[in-house]
Tab-separated table of C-alpha atoms in Angstrom:
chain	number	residue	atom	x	y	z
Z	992	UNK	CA	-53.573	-27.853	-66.865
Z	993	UNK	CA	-53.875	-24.992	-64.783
Z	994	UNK	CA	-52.471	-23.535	-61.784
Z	995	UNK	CA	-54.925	-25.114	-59.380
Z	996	UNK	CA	-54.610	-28.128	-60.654
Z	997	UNK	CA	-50.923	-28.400	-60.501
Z	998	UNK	CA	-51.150	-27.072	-57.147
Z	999	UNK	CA	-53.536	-29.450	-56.208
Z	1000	UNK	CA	-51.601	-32.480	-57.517
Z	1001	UNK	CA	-48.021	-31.379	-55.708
Z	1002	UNK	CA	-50.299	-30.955	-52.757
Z	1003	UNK	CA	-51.801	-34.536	-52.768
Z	1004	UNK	CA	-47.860	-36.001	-53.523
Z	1005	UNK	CA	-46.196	-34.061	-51.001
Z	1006	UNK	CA	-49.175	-35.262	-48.481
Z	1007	UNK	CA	-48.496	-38.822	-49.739
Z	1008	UNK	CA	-45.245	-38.717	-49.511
Z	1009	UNK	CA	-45.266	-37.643	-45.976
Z	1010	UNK	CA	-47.805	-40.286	-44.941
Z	1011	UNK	CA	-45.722	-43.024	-46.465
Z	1012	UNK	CA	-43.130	-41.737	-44.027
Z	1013	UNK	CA	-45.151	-42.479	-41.044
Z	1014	UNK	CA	-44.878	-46.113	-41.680
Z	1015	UNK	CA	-41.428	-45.900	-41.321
Z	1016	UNK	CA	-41.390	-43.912	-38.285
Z	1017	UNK	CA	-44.533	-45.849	-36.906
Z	1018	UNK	CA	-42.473	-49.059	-37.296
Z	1019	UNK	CA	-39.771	-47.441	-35.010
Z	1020	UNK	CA	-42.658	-46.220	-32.446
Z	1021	UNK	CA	-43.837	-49.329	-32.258
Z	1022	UNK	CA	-40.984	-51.299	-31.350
Z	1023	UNK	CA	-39.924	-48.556	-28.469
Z	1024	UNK	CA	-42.821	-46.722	-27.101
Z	1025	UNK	CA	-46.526	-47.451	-26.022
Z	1026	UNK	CA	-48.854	-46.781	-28.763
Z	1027	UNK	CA	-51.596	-44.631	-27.403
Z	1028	UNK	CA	-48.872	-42.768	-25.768
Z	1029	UNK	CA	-46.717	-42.199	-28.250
Z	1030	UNK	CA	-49.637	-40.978	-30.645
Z	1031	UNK	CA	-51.262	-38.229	-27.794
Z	1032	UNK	CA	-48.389	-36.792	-27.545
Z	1033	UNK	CA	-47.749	-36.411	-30.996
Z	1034	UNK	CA	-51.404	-35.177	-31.611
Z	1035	UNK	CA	-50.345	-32.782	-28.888
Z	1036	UNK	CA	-47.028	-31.317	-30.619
Z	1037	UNK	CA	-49.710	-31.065	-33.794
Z	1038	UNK	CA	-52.202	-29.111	-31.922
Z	1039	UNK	CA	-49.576	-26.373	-30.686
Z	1040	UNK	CA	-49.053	-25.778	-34.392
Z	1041	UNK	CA	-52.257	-25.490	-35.582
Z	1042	UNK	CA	-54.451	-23.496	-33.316
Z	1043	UNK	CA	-52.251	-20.781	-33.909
Z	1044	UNK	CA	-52.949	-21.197	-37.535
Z	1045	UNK	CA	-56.077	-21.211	-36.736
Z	1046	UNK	CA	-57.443	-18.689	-34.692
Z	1047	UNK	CA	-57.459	-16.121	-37.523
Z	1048	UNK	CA	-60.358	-18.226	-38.711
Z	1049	UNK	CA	-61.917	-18.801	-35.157
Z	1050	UNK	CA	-65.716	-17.673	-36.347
Z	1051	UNK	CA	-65.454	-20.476	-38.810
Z	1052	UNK	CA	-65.585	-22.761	-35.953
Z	1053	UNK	CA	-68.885	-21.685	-34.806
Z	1054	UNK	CA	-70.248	-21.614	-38.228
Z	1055	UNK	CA	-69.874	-25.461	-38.187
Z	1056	UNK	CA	-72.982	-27.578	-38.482
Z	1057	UNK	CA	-74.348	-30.580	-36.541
Z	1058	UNK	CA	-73.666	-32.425	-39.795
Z	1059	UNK	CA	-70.098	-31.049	-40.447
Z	1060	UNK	CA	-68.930	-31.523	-36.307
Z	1061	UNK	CA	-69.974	-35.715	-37.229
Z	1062	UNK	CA	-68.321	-35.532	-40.346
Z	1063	UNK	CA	-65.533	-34.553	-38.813
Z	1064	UNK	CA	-66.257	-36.882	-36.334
Z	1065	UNK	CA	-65.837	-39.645	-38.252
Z	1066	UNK	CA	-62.757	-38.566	-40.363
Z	1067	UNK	CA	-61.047	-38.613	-36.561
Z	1068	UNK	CA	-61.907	-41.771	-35.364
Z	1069	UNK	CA	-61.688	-43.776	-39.020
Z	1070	UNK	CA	-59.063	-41.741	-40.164
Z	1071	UNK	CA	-56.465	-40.744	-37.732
Z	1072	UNK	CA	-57.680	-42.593	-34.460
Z	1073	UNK	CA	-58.044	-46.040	-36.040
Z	1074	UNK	CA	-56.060	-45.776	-38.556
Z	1075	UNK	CA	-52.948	-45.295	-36.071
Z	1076	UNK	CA	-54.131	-47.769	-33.541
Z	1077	UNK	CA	-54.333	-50.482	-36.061
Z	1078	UNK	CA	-51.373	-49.576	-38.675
Z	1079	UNK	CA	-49.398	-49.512	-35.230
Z	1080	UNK	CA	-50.145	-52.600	-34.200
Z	1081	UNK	CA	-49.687	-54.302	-37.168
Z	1082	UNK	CA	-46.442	-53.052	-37.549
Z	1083	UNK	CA	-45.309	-54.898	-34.299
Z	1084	UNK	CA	-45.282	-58.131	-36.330
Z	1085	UNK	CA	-45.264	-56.916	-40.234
Z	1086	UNK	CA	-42.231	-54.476	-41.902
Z	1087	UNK	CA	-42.245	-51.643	-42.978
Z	1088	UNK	CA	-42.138	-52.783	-46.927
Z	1089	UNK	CA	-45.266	-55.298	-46.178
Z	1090	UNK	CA	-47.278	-52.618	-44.501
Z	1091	UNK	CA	-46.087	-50.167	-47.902
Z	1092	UNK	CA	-47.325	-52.883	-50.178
Z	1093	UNK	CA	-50.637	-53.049	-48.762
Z	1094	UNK	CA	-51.181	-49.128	-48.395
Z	1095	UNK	CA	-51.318	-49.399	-52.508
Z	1096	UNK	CA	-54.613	-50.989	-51.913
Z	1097	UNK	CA	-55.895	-47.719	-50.686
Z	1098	UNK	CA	-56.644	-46.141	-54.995
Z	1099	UNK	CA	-58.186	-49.237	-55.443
Z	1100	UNK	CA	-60.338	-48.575	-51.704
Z	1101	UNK	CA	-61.066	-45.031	-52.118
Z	1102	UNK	CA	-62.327	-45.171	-56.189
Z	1103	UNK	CA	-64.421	-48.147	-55.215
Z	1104	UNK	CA	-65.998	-46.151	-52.262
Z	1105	UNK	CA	-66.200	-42.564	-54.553
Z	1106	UNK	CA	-68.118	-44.334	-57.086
Z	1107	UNK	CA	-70.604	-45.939	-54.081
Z	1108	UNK	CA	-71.128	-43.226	-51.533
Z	1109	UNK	CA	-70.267	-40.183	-53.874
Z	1110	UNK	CA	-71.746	-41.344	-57.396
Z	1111	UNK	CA	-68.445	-40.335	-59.519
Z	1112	UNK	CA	-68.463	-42.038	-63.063
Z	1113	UNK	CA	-64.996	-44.304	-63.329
Z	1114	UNK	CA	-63.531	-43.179	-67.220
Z	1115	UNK	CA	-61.635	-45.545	-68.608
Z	1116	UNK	CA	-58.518	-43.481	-68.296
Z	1117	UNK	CA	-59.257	-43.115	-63.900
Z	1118	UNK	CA	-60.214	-47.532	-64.642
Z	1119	UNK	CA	-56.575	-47.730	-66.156
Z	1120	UNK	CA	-54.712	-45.605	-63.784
Z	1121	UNK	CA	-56.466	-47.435	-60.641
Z	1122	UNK	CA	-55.422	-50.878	-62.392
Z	1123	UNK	CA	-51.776	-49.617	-62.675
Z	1124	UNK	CA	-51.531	-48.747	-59.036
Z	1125	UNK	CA	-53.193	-51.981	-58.464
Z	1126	UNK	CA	-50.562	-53.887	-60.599
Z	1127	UNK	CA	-47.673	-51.927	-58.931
Z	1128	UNK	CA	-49.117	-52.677	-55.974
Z	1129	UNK	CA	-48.681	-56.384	-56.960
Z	1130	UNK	CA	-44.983	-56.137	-58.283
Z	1131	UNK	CA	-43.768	-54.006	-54.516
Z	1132	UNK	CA	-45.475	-57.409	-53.053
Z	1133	UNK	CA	-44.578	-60.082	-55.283
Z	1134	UNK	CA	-40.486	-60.637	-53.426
Z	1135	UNK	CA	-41.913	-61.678	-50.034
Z	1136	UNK	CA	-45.656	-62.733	-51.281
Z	1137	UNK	CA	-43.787	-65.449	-53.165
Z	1138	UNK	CA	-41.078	-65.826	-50.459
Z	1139	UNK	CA	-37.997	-64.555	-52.919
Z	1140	UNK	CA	-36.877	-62.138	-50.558
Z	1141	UNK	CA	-33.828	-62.319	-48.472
Z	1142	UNK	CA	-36.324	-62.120	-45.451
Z	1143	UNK	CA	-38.766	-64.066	-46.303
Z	1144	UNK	CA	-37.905	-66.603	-43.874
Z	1145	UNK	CA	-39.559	-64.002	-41.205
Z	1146	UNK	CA	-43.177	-63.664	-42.454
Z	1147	UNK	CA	-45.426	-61.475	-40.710
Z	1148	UNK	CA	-48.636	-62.649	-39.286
Z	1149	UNK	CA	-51.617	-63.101	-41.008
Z	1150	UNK	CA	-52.938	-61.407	-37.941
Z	1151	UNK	CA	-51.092	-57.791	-38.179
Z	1152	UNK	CA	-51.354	-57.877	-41.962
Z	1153	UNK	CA	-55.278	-57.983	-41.294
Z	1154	UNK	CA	-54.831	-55.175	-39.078
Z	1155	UNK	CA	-53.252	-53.188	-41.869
Z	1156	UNK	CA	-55.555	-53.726	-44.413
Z	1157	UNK	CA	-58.209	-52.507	-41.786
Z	1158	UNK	CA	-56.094	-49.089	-41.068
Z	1159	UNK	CA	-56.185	-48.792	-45.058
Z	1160	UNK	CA	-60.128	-48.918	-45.021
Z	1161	UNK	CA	-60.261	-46.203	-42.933
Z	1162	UNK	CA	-57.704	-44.060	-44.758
Z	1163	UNK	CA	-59.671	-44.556	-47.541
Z	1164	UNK	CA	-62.614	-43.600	-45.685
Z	1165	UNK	CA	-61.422	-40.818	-44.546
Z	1166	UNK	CA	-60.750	-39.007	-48.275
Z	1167	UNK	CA	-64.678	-39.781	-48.819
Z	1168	UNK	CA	-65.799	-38.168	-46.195
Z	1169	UNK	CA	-63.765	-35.709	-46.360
Z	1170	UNK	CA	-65.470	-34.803	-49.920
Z	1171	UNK	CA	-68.623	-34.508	-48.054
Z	1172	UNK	CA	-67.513	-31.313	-46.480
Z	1173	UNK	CA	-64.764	-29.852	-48.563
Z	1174	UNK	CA	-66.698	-27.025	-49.790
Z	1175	UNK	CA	-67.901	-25.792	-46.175
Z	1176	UNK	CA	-64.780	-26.704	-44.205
Z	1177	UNK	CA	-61.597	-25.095	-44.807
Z	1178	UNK	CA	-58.746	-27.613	-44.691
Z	1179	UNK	CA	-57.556	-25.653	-42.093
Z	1180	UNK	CA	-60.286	-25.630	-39.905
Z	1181	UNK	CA	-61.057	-29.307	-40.636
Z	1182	UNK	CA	-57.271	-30.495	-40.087
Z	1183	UNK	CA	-57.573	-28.825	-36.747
Z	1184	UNK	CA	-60.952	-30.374	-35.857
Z	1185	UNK	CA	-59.908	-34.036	-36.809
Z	1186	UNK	CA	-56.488	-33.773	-34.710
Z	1187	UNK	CA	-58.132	-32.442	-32.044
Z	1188	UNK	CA	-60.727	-35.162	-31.629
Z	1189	UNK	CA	-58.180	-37.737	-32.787
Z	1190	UNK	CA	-55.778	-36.637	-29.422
Z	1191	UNK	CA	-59.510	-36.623	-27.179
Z	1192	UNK	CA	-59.580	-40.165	-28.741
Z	1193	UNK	CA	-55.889	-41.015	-27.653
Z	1194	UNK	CA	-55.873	-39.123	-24.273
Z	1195	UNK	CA	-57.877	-41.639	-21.804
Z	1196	UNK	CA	-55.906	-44.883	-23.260
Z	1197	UNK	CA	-52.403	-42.904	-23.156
Z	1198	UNK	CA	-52.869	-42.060	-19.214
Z	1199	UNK	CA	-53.280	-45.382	-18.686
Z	1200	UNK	CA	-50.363	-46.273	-20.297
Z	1201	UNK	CA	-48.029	-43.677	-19.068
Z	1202	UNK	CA	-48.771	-44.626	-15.468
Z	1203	UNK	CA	-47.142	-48.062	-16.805
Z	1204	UNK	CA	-44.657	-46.558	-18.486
Z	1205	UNK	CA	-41.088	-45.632	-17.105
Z	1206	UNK	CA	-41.275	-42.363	-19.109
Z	1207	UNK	CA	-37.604	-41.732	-17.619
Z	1208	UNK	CA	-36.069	-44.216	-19.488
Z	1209	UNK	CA	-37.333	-42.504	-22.844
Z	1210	UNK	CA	-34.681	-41.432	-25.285
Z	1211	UNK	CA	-34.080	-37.814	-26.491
Z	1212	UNK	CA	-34.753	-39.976	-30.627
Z	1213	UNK	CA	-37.965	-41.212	-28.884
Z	1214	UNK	CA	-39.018	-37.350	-28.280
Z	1215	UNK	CA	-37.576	-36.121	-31.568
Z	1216	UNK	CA	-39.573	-39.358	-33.139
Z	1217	UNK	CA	-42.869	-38.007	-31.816
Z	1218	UNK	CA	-42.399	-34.542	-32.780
Z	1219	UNK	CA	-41.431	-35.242	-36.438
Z	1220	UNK	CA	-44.862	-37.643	-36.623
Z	1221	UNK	CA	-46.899	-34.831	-34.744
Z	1222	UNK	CA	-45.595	-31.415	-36.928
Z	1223	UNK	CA	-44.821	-33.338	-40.298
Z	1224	UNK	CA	-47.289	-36.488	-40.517
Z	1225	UNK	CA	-49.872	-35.141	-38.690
Z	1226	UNK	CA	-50.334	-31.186	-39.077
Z	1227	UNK	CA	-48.295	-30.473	-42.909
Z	1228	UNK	CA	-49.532	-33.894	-44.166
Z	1229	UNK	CA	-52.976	-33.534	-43.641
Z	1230	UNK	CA	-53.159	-29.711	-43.991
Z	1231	UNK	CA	-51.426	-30.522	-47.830
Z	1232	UNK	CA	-54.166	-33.746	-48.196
Z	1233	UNK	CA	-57.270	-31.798	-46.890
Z	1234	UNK	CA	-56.081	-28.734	-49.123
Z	1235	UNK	CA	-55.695	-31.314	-52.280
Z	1236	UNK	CA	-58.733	-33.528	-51.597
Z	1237	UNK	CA	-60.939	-30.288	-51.520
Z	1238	UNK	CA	-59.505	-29.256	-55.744
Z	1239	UNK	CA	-60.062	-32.877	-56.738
Z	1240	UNK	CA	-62.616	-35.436	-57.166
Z	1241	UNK	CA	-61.610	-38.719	-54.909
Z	1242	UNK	CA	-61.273	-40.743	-57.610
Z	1243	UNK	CA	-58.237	-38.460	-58.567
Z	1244	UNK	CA	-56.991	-38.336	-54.895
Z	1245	UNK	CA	-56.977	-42.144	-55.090
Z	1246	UNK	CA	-54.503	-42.633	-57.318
Z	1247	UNK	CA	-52.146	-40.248	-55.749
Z	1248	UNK	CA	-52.685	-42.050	-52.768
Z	1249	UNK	CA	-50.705	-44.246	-54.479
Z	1250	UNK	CA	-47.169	-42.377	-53.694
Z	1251	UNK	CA	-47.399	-43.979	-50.145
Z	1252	UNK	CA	-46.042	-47.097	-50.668
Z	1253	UNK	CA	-43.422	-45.308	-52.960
Z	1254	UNK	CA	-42.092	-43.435	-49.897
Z	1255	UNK	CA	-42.275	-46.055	-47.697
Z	1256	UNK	CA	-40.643	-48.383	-49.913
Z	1257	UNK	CA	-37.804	-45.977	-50.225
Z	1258	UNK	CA	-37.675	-44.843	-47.001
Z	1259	UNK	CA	-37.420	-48.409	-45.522
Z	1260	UNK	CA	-34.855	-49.409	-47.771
Z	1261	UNK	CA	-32.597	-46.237	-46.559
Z	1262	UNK	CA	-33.672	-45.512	-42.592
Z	1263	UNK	CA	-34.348	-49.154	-41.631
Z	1264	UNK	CA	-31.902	-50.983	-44.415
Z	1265	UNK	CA	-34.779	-53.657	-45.455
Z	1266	UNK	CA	-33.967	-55.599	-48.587
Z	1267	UNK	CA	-34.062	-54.280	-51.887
Z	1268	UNK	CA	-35.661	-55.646	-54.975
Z	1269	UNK	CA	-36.018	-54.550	-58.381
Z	1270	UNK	CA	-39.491	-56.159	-58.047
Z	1271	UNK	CA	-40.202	-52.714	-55.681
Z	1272	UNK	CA	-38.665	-50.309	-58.461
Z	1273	UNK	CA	-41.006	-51.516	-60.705
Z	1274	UNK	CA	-43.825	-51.566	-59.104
Z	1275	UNK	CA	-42.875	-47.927	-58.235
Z	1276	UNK	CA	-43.249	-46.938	-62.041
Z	1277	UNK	CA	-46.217	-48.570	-62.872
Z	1278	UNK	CA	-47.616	-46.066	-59.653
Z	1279	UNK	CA	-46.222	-43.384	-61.282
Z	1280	UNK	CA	-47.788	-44.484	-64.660
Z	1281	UNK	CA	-51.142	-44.617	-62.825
Z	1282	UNK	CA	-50.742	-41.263	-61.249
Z	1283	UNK	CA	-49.791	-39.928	-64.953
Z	1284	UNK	CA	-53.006	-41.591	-66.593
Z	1285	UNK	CA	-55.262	-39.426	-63.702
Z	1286	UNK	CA	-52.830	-36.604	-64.575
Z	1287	UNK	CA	-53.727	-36.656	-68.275
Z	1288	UNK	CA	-57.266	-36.903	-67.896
Z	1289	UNK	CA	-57.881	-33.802	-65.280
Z	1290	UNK	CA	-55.894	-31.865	-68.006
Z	1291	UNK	CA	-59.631	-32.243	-70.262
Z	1292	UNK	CA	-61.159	-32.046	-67.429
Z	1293	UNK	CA	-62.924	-28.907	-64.837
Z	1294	UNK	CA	-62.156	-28.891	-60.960
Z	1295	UNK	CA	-64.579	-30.889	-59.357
Z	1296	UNK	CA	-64.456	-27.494	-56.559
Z	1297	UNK	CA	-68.316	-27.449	-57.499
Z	1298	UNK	CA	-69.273	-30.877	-56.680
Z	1299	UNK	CA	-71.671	-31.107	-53.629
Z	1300	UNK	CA	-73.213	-33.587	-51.526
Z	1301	UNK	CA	-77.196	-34.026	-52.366
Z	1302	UNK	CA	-79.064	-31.477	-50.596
Z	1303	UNK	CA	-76.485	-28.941	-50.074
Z	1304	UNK	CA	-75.886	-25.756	-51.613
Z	1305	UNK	CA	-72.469	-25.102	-53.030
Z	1306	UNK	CA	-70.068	-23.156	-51.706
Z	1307	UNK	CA	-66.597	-21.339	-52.484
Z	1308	UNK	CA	-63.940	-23.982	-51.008
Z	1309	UNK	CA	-61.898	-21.801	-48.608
Z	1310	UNK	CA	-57.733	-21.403	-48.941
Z	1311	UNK	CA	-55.235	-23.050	-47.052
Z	1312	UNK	CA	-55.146	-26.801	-45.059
């Protein structure tokens, strides 16, 4: 395994890792603040970090094509924009656990959409490390699925679980179509692009709410709670997954996707003191088993840096998220 792949994989983790963390603080946002509000102005606090990043690379803005502005388009609006809106929501009425459990759908998601959209084989090795994220997936689940857990008493609705499983369609969407223009967007550049259409997205439904909103009465944790989603989940969290997604095939990024609920899992048990079960720890290996399996196979295996979308002409993937 090389350098670049190594790099590639603590990129991906890292990313994960932080993303699973924005459960737990989205689970906190949405019990205290407005939604669209609360998401603008962390957008915002993202954007004064990265357009500083990025103006060294300011000409590859106006090198972007009609076809790489709706790419990028799309990654906004299914990938931050949605995603948000409906992960926030559904955390008003499911925990943070629940929501962690069904972000492990998102390997399964993202494989199944690689090998439609993109064409990339399934080996039986990427088959078996899917089917362990899958099954850990399962195990996280199976204390309040089968109503063992302490709080099981307090199911969430079938209503915000829906609206969970729809915010993990379009994260999974957004790591295909990000593949579509990994080799002529930097991650940089295409971080920067998707947050700032994601807080254009945000900005007309937040002014309405902030003229409802007694912004006096927010707390100095409410601020502090918006910058740590805006600088960590938003601008190093996607900057690491854009940067990883680009040395990878999806398939690969799929499983490691699967770190998520790991986080959250964790996270919930320690920030929000949700019930533990060994049924979680568990589940958390056979993740980790899964991610392995992909591990072990990329070792015999090039960079997919090459790969490019029918009709294109490849292109050196540039440095940095």
């Amino acid at each position: 395994m090389n350098k670049s792949q190594w790099t590639a994989y603590l990129e991906l983790s890292g990313a994960a890792v932080l993303i699973g963390s924005s459960v737990v603080a989205g689970k906190i946002t949405a019990l205290h603040l407005p939604v669209f509000f609360s998401q603008a102005v962390s957008l915002a606090a993202a954007l004064l970090v990265l357009f500083p990043l990025t103006w060294r690379r300011r000409q590859e803005w106006l090198r972007l094509s009609r076809r790489d502005l709706l790419l990028l388009l799309l990654q906004a609006f299914l990938g931050m924009f949605l995603f948000r809106v409906l992960m926030l929501y559904g955390l008003q009425s499911a925990s943070a656990v629940q929501a962690g459990i069904l972000t492990s759908l998102t390997p399964a998601a993202v494989a199944l959409l690689s090998v439609i959209f993109l064409k990339e084989r399934l080996t039986p090795r990427l088959v078996f490390g899917v089917l362990c994220a899958a099954v850990g997936a399962a195990c996280i689940g199976a204390p309040g699925w089968l109503g063992t857990a302490s709080d099981a008493a307090a199911p969430a609705s079938y209503a915000g679980l829906l609206l969970i499983l729809a915010a993990v369609a379009g994260e999974a969407a957004l790591t295909i179509i990000r593949k579509l223009t990994a080799s002529s967007v930097s991650p940089l550049t295409g971080t920067t692009c998707v947050t700032l259409f994601s807080f254009l997205m945000f900005l007309p439904f937040s002014l309405a709410e902030a003229v409802r909103t007694d912004l006096s009465a927010l707390r100095m944790e409410d601020a502090a709670l918006m910058l740590y989603y805006g600088v960590f989940v938003t601008a190093l969290a996607y900057l690491l997954w854009f940067s990883g997604v680009s040395k990878v095939s999806a398939s690969t990024a799929a499983v490691y996707t699967g770190c998520i609920p790991v986080s959250t899992v964790l996270l919930s048990y320690t920030v929000l003191q949700e019930p533990f079960s060994w049924a979680h720890l568990i589940g958390g290996a056979f993740v980790i088993a899964g991610i392995r399996q992909v591990s072990v196979q990329s070792m015999a295996s090039p960079l997919p840096t090459d790969r490019e979308p029918k009709g294109r002409r490849a292109a050196q993937p540039a440095a940095g998220k």
